[in-house]
PDB file of C-alpha atoms in Angstrom:
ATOM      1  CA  UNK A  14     102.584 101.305  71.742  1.00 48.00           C
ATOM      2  CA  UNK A  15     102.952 105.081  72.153  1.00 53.00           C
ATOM      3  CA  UNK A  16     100.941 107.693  72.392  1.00 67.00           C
ATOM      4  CA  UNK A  17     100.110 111.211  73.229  1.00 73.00           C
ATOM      5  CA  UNK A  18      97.008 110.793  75.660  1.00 80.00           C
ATOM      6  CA  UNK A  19      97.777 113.189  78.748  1.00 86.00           C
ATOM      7  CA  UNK A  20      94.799 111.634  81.071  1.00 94.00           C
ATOM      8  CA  UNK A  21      95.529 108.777  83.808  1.00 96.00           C
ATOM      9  CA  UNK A  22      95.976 105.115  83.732  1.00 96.00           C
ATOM     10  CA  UNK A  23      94.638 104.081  87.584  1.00 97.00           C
ATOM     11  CA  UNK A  24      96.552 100.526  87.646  1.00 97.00           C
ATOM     12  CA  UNK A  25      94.353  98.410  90.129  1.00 97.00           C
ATOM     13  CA  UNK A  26      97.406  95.951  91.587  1.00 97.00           C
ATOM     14  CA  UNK A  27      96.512  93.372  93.760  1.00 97.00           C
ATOM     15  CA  UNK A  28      96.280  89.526  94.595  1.00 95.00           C
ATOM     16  CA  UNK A  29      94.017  86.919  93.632  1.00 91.00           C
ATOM     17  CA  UNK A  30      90.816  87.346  95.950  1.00 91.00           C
ATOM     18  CA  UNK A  31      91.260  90.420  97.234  1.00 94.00           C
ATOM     19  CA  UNK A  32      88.848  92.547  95.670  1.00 92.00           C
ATOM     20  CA  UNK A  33      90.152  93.651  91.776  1.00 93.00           C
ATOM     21  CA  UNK A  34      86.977  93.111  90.321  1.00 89.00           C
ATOM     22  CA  UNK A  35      85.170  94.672  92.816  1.00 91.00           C
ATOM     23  CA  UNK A  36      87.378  97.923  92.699  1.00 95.00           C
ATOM     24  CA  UNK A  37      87.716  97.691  89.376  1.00 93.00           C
ATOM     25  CA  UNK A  38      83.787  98.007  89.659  1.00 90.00           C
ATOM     26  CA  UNK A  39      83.878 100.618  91.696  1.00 94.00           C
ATOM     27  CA  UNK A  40      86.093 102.878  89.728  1.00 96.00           C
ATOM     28  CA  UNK A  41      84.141 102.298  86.468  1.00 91.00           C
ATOM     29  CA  UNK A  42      80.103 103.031  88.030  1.00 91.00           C
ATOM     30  CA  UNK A  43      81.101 106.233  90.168  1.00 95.00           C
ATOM     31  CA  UNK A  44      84.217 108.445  88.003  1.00 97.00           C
ATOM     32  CA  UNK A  45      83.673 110.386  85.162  1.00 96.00           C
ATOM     33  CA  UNK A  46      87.163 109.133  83.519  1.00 96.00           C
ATOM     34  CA  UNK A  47      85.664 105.307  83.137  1.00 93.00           C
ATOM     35  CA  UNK A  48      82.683 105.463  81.979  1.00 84.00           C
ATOM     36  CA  UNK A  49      82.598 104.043  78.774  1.00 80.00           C
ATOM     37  CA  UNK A  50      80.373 100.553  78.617  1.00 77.00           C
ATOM     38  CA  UNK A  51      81.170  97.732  76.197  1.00 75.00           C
ATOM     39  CA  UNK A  52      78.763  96.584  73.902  1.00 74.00           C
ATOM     40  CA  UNK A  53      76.924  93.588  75.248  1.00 70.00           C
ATOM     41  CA  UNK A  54      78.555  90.931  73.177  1.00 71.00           C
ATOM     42  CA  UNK A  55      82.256  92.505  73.566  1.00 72.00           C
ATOM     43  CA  UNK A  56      84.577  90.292  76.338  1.00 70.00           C
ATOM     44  CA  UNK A  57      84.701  92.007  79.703  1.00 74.00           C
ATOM     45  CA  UNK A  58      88.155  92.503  79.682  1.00 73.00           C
ATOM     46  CA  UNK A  59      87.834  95.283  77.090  1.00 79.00           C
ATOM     47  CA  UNK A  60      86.617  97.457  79.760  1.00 84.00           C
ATOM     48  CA  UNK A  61      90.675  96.974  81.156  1.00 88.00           C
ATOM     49  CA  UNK A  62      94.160  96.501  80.519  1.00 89.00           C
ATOM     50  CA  UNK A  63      95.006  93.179  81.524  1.00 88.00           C
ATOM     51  CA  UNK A  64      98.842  94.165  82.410  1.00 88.00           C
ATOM     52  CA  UNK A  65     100.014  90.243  83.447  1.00 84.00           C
ATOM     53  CA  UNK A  66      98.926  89.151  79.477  1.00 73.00           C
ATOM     54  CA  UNK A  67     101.889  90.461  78.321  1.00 65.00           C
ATOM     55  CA  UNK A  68     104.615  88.206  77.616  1.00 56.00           C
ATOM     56  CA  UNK A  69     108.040  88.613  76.553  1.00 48.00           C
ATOM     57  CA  UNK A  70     107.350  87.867  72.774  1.00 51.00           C
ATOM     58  CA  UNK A  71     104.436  89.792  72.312  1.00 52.00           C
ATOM     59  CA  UNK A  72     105.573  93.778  71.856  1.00 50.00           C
ATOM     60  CA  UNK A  73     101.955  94.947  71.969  1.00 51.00           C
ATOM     61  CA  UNK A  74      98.349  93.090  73.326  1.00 54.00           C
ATOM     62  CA  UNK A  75      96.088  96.186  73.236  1.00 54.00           C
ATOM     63  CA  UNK A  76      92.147  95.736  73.752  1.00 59.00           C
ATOM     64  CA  UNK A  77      90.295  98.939  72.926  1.00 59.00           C
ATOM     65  CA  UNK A  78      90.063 100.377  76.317  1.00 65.00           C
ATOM     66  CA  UNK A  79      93.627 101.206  75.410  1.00 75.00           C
ATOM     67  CA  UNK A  80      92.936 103.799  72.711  1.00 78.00           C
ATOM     68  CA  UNK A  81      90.823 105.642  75.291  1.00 86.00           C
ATOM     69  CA  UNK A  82      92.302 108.521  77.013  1.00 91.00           C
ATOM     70  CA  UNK A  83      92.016 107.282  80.822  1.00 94.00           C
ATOM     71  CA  UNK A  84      91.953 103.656  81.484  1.00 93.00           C
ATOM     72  CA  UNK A  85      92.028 101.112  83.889  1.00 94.00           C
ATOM     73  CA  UNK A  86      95.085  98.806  84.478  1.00 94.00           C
ATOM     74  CA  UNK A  87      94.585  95.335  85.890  1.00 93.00           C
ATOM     75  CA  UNK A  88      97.586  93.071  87.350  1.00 94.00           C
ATOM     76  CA  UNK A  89      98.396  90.975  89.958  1.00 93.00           C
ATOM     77  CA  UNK A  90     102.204  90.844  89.522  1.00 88.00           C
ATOM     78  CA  UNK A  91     103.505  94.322  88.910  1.00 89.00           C
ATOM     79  CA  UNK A  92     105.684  94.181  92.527  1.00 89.00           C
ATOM     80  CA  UNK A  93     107.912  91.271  91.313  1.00 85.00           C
ATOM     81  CA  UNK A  94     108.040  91.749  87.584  1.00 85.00           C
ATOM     82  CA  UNK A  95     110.408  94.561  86.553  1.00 85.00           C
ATOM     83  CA  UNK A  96     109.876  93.538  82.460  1.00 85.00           C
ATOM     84  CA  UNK A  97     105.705  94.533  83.592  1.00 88.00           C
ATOM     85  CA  UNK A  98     106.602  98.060  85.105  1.00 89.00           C
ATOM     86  CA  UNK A  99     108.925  98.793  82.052  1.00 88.00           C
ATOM     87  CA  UNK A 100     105.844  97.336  79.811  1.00 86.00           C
ATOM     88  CA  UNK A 101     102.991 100.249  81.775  1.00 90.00           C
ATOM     89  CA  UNK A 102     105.331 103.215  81.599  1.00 90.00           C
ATOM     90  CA  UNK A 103     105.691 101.990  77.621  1.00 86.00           C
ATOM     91  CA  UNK A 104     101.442 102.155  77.378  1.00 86.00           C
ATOM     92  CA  UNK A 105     100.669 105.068  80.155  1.00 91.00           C
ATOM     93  CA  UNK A 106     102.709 107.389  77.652  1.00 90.00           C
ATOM     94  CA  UNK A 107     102.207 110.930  79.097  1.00 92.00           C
ATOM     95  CA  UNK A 108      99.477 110.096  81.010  1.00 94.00           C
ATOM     96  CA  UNK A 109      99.470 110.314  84.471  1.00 96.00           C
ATOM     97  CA  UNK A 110      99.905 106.362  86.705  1.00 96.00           C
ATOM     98  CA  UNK A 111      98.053 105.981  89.872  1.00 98.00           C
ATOM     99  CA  UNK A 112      98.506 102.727  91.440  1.00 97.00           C
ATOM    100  CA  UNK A 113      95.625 101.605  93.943  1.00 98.00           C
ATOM    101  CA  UNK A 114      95.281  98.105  95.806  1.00 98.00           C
ATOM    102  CA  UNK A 115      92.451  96.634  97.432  1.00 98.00           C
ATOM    103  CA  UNK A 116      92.637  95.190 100.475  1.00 97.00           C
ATOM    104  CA  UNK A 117      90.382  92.903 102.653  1.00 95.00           C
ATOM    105  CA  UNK A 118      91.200  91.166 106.530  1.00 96.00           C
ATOM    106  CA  UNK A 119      93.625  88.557 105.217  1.00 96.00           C
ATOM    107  CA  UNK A 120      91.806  85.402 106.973  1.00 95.00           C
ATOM    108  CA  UNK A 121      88.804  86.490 104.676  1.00 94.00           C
ATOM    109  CA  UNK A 122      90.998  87.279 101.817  1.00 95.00           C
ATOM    110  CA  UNK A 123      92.769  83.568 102.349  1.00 95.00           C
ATOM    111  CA  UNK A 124      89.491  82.169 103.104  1.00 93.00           C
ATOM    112  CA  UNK A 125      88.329  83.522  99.024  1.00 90.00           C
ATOM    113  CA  UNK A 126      91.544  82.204  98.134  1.00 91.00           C
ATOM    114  CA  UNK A 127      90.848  78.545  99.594  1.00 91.00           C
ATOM    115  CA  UNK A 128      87.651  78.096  98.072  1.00 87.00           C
ATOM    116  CA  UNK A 129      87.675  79.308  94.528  1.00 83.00           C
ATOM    117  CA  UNK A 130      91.523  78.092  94.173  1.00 87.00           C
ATOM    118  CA  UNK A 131      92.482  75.715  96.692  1.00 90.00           C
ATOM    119  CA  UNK A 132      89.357  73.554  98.023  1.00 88.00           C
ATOM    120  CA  UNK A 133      91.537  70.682  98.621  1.00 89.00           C
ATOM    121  CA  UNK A 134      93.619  72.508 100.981  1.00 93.00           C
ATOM    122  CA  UNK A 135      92.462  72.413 104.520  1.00 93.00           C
ATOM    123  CA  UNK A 136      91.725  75.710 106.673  1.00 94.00           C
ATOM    124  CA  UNK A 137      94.747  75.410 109.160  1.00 95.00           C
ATOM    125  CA  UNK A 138      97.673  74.783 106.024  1.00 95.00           C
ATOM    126  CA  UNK A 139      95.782  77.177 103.578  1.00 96.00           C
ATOM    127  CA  UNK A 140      98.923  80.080 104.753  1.00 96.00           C
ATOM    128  CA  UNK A 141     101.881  77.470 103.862  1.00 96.00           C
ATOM    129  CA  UNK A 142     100.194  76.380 100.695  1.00 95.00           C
ATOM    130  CA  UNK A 143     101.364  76.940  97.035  1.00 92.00           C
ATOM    131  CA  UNK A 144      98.715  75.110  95.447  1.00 89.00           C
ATOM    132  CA  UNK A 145      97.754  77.428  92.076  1.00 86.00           C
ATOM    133  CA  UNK A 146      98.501  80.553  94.127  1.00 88.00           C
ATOM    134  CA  UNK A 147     101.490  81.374  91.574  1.00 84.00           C
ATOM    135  CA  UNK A 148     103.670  78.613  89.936  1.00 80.00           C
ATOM    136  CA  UNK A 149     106.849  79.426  91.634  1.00 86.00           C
ATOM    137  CA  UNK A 150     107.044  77.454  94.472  1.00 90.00           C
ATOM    138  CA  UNK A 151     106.133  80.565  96.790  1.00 93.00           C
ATOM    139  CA  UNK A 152     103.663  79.676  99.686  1.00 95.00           C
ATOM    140  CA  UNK A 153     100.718  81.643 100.098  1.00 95.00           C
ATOM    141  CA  UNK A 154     101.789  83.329 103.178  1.00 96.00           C
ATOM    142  CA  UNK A 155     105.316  84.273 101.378  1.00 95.00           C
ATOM    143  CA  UNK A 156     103.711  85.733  98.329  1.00 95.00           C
ATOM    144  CA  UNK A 157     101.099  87.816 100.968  1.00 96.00           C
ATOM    145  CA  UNK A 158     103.932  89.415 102.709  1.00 96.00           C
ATOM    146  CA  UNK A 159     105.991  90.137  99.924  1.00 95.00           C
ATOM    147  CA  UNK A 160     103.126  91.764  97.642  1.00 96.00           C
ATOM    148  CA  UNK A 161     101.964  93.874 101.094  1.00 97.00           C
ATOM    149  CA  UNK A 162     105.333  94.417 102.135  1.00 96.00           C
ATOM    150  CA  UNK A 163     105.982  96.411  98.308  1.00 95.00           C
ATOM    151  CA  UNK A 164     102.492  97.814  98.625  1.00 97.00           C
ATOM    152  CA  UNK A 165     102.786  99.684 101.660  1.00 97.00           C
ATOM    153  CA  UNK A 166     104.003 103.128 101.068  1.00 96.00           C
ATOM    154  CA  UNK A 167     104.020 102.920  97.828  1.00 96.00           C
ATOM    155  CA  UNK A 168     100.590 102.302  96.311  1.00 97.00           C
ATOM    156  CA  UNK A 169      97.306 104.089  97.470  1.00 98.00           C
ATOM    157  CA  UNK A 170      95.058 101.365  99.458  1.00 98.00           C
ATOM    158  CA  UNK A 171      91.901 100.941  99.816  1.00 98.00           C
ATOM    159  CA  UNK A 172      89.722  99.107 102.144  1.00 97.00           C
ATOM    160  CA  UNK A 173      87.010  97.539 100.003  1.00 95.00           C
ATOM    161  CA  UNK A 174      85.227  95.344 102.688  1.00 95.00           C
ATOM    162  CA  UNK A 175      84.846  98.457 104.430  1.00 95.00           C
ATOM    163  CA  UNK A 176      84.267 100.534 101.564  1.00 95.00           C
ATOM    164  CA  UNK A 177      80.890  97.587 100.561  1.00 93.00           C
ATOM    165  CA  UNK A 178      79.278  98.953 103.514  1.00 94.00           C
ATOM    166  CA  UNK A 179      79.876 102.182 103.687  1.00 95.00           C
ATOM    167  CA  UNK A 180      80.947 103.538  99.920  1.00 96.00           C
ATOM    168  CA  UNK A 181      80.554 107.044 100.153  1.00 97.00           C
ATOM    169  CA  UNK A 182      83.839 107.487 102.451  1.00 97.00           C
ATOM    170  CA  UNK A 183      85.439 105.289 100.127  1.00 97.00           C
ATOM    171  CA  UNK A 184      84.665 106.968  96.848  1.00 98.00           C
ATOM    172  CA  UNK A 185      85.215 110.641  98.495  1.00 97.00           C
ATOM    173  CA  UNK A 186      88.663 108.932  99.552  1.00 98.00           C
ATOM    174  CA  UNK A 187      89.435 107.460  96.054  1.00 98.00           C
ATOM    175  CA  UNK A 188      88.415 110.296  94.480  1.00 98.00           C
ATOM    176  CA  UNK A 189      90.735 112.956  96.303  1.00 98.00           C
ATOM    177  CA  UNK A 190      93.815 111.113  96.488  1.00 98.00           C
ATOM    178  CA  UNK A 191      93.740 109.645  92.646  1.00 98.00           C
ATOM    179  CA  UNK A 192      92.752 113.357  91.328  1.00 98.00           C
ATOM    180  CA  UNK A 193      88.923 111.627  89.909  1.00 98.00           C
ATOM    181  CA  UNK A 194      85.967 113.066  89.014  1.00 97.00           C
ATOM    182  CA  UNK A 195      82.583 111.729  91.002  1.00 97.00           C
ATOM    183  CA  UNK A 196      79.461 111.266  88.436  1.00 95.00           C
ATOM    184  CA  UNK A 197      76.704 112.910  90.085  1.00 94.00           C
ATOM    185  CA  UNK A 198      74.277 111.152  92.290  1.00 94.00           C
ATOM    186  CA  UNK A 199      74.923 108.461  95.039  1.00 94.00           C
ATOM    187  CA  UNK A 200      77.600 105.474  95.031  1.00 95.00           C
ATOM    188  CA  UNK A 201      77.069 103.003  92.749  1.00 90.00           C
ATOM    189  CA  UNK A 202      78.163  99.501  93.845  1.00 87.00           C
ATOM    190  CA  UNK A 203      78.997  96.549  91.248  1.00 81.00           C
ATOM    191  CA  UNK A 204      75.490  94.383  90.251  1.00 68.00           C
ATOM    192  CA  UNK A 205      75.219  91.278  93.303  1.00 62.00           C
ATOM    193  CA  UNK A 206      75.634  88.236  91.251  1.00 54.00           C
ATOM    194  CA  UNK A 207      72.234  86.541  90.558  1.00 47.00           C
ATOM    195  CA  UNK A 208      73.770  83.757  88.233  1.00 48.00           C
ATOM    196  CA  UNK A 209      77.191  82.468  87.951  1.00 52.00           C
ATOM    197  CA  UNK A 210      76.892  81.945  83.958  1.00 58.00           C
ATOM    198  CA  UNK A 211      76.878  83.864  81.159  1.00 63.00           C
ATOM    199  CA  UNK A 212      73.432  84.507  81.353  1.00 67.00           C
ATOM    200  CA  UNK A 213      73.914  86.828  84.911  1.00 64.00           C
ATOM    201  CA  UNK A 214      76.187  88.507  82.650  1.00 64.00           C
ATOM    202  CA  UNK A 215      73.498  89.484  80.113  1.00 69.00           C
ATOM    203  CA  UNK A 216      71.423  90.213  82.498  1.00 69.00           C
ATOM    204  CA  UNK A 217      73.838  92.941  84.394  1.00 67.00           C
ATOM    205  CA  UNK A 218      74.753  94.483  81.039  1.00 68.00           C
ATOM    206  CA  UNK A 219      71.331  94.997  79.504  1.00 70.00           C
ATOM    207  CA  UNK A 220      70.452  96.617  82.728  1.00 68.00           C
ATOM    208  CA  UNK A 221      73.180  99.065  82.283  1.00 64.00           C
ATOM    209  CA  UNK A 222      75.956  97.760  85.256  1.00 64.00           C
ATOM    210  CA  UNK A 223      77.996  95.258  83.459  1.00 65.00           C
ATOM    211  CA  UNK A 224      80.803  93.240  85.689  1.00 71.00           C
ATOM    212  CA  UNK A 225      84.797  93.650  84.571  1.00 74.00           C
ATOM    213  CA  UNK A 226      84.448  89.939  85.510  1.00 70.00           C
ATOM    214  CA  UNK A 227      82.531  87.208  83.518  1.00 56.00           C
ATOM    215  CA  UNK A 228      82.847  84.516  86.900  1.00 52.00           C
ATOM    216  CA  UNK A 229      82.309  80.872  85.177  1.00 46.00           C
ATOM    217  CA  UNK A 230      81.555  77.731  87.245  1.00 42.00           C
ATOM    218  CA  UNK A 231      84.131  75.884  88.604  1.00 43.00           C
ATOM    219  CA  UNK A 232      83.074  72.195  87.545  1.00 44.00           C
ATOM    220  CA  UNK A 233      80.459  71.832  90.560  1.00 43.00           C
ATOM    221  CA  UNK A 234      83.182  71.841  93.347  1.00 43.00           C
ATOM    222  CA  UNK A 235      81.103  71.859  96.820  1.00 46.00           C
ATOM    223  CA  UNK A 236      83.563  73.569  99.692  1.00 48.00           C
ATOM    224  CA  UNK A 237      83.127  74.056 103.081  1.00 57.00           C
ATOM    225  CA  UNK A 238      82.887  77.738 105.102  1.00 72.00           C
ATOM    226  CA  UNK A 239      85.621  76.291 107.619  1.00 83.00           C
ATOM    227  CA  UNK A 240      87.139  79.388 108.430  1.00 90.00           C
ATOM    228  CA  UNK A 241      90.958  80.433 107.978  1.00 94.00           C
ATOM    229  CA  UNK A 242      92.314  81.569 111.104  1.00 94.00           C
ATOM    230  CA  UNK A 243      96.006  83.158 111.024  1.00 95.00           C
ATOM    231  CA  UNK A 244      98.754  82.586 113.287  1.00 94.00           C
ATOM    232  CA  UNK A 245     101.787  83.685 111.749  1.00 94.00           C
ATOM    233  CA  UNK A 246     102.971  86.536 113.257  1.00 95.00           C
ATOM    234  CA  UNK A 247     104.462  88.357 109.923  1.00 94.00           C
ATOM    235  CA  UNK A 248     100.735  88.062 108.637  1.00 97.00           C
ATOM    236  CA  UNK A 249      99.304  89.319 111.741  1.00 97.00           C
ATOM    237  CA  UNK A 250     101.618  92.063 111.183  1.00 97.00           C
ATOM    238  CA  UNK A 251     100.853  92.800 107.789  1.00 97.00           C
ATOM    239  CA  UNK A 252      97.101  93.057 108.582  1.00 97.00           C
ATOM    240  CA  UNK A 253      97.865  95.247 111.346  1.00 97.00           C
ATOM    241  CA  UNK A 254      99.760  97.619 108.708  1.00 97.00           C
ATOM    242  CA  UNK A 255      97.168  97.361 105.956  1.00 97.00           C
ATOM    243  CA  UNK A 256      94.505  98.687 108.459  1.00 96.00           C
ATOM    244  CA  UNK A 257      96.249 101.963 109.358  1.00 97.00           C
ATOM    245  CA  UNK A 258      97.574 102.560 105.725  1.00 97.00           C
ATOM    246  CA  UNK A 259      94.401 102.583 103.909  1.00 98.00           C
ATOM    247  CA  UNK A 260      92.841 106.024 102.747  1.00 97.00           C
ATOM    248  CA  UNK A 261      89.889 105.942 104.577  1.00 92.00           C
TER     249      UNK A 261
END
């Protein structure tokens, strides 16, 4: 798909748990280039490009947030899949790409990881697991440092634990460096989840602050708050890194 749009495509590229939705969120509530709402019985993912749908057979998958002039990107993979780079310069056409990760303390971000993904998985072998992180044999602590690793100096990052607290850094931050437009008034943060169903989704889009993410259940699986603590030094170090490269 081709076209002649000349706005901006803000790709939010991250990994599992560490903040898309919420930056996604972000992005959507507080610039003037995303603020188009979906109707309330339209699928949340119309209000993105899911970039990691694409597959090698299918030569277009375009929702109608596509068809819009700016729009927001979502992937998790774009670092390690060459075919999904080729596949966003295809649908950015002339508009302008600015790619922007979310980051969070790692032990919290594995911590997210382990309890939505991984419950099985005990705290202290949570960073040598594979189990659902990706299908490629890759341990969570390998696919970490390799996705940071490619992130840092090239992509714009944001501290979104940081940014929760305190948004108006944050969204002055995001704003300057992507080239976006505030909406007036103060931050906006994403609706706190009062249901984990479809009807908290309902409820958040009849009052006006719909979530890019419809969360479902996950079959009544009880976890513990055991905390992850790291150890390995090359995750230490990426934390380190992430901390002093993010914009604000």
């Amino acid at each position: 798909m081709t076209d002649n749009y000349s706005g901006v495509a803000v790709v939010v590229c991250s990994l599992p748990r560490s903040g898309t939705h919420f930056l996604i969120d972000i992005l959507r509530l507080n610039y003037r280039e995303f603020s188009w709402r979906p109707k309330v019985w339209q699928s949340s993912e119309t209000l993105y490009y899911n970039l990691d749908r694409i597959q090698p057979e299918q030569s277009d998958w375009s929702p109608a947030s596509i068809a819009r002039r700016n729009f927001i990107v979502k992937t998790h993979e774009l670092p390690f899949e060459s075919g999904l780079q080729k596949h966003l310069r295809a649908v950015a056409g002339k508009r302008r790409v600015e790619i922007v990760t979310p980051v969070r303390p790692l032990a919290d971000q594995m911590a997210s990881y382990r309890r939505y993904s991984a419950p099985d998985v005990p705290a202290a072998e949570i960073a040598g697991s594979d189990d659902r992180y990706y299908d490629d044999g890759r341990s969570v602590s390998e696919v970490i440092t390799q996705f940071y690793e490619a992130a840092i100096g090239r992509y714009t990052l944001v501290d979104v634990v940081g940014g929760a607290k305190d948004p108006e850094p944050m969204l002055d931050a995001i704003g300057k460096t992507l080239g976006l437009t505030r909406n007036p008034g103060p931050a906006r943060l994403p609706p706190r989840r009062t249901s984990s169903d479809w009807r908290g989704e309902l409820k958040s889009r009849l009052t006006g602050r719909p979530s890019s993410e419809l969360i479902v259940t996950h079959g009544g699986v009880t976890t513990t708050k055991e905390p992850v603590v790291i150890t390995d030094p090359a995750l230490l170090e990426i934390d380190r890194k992430l901390a002093e490269a993010c914009i604000f």
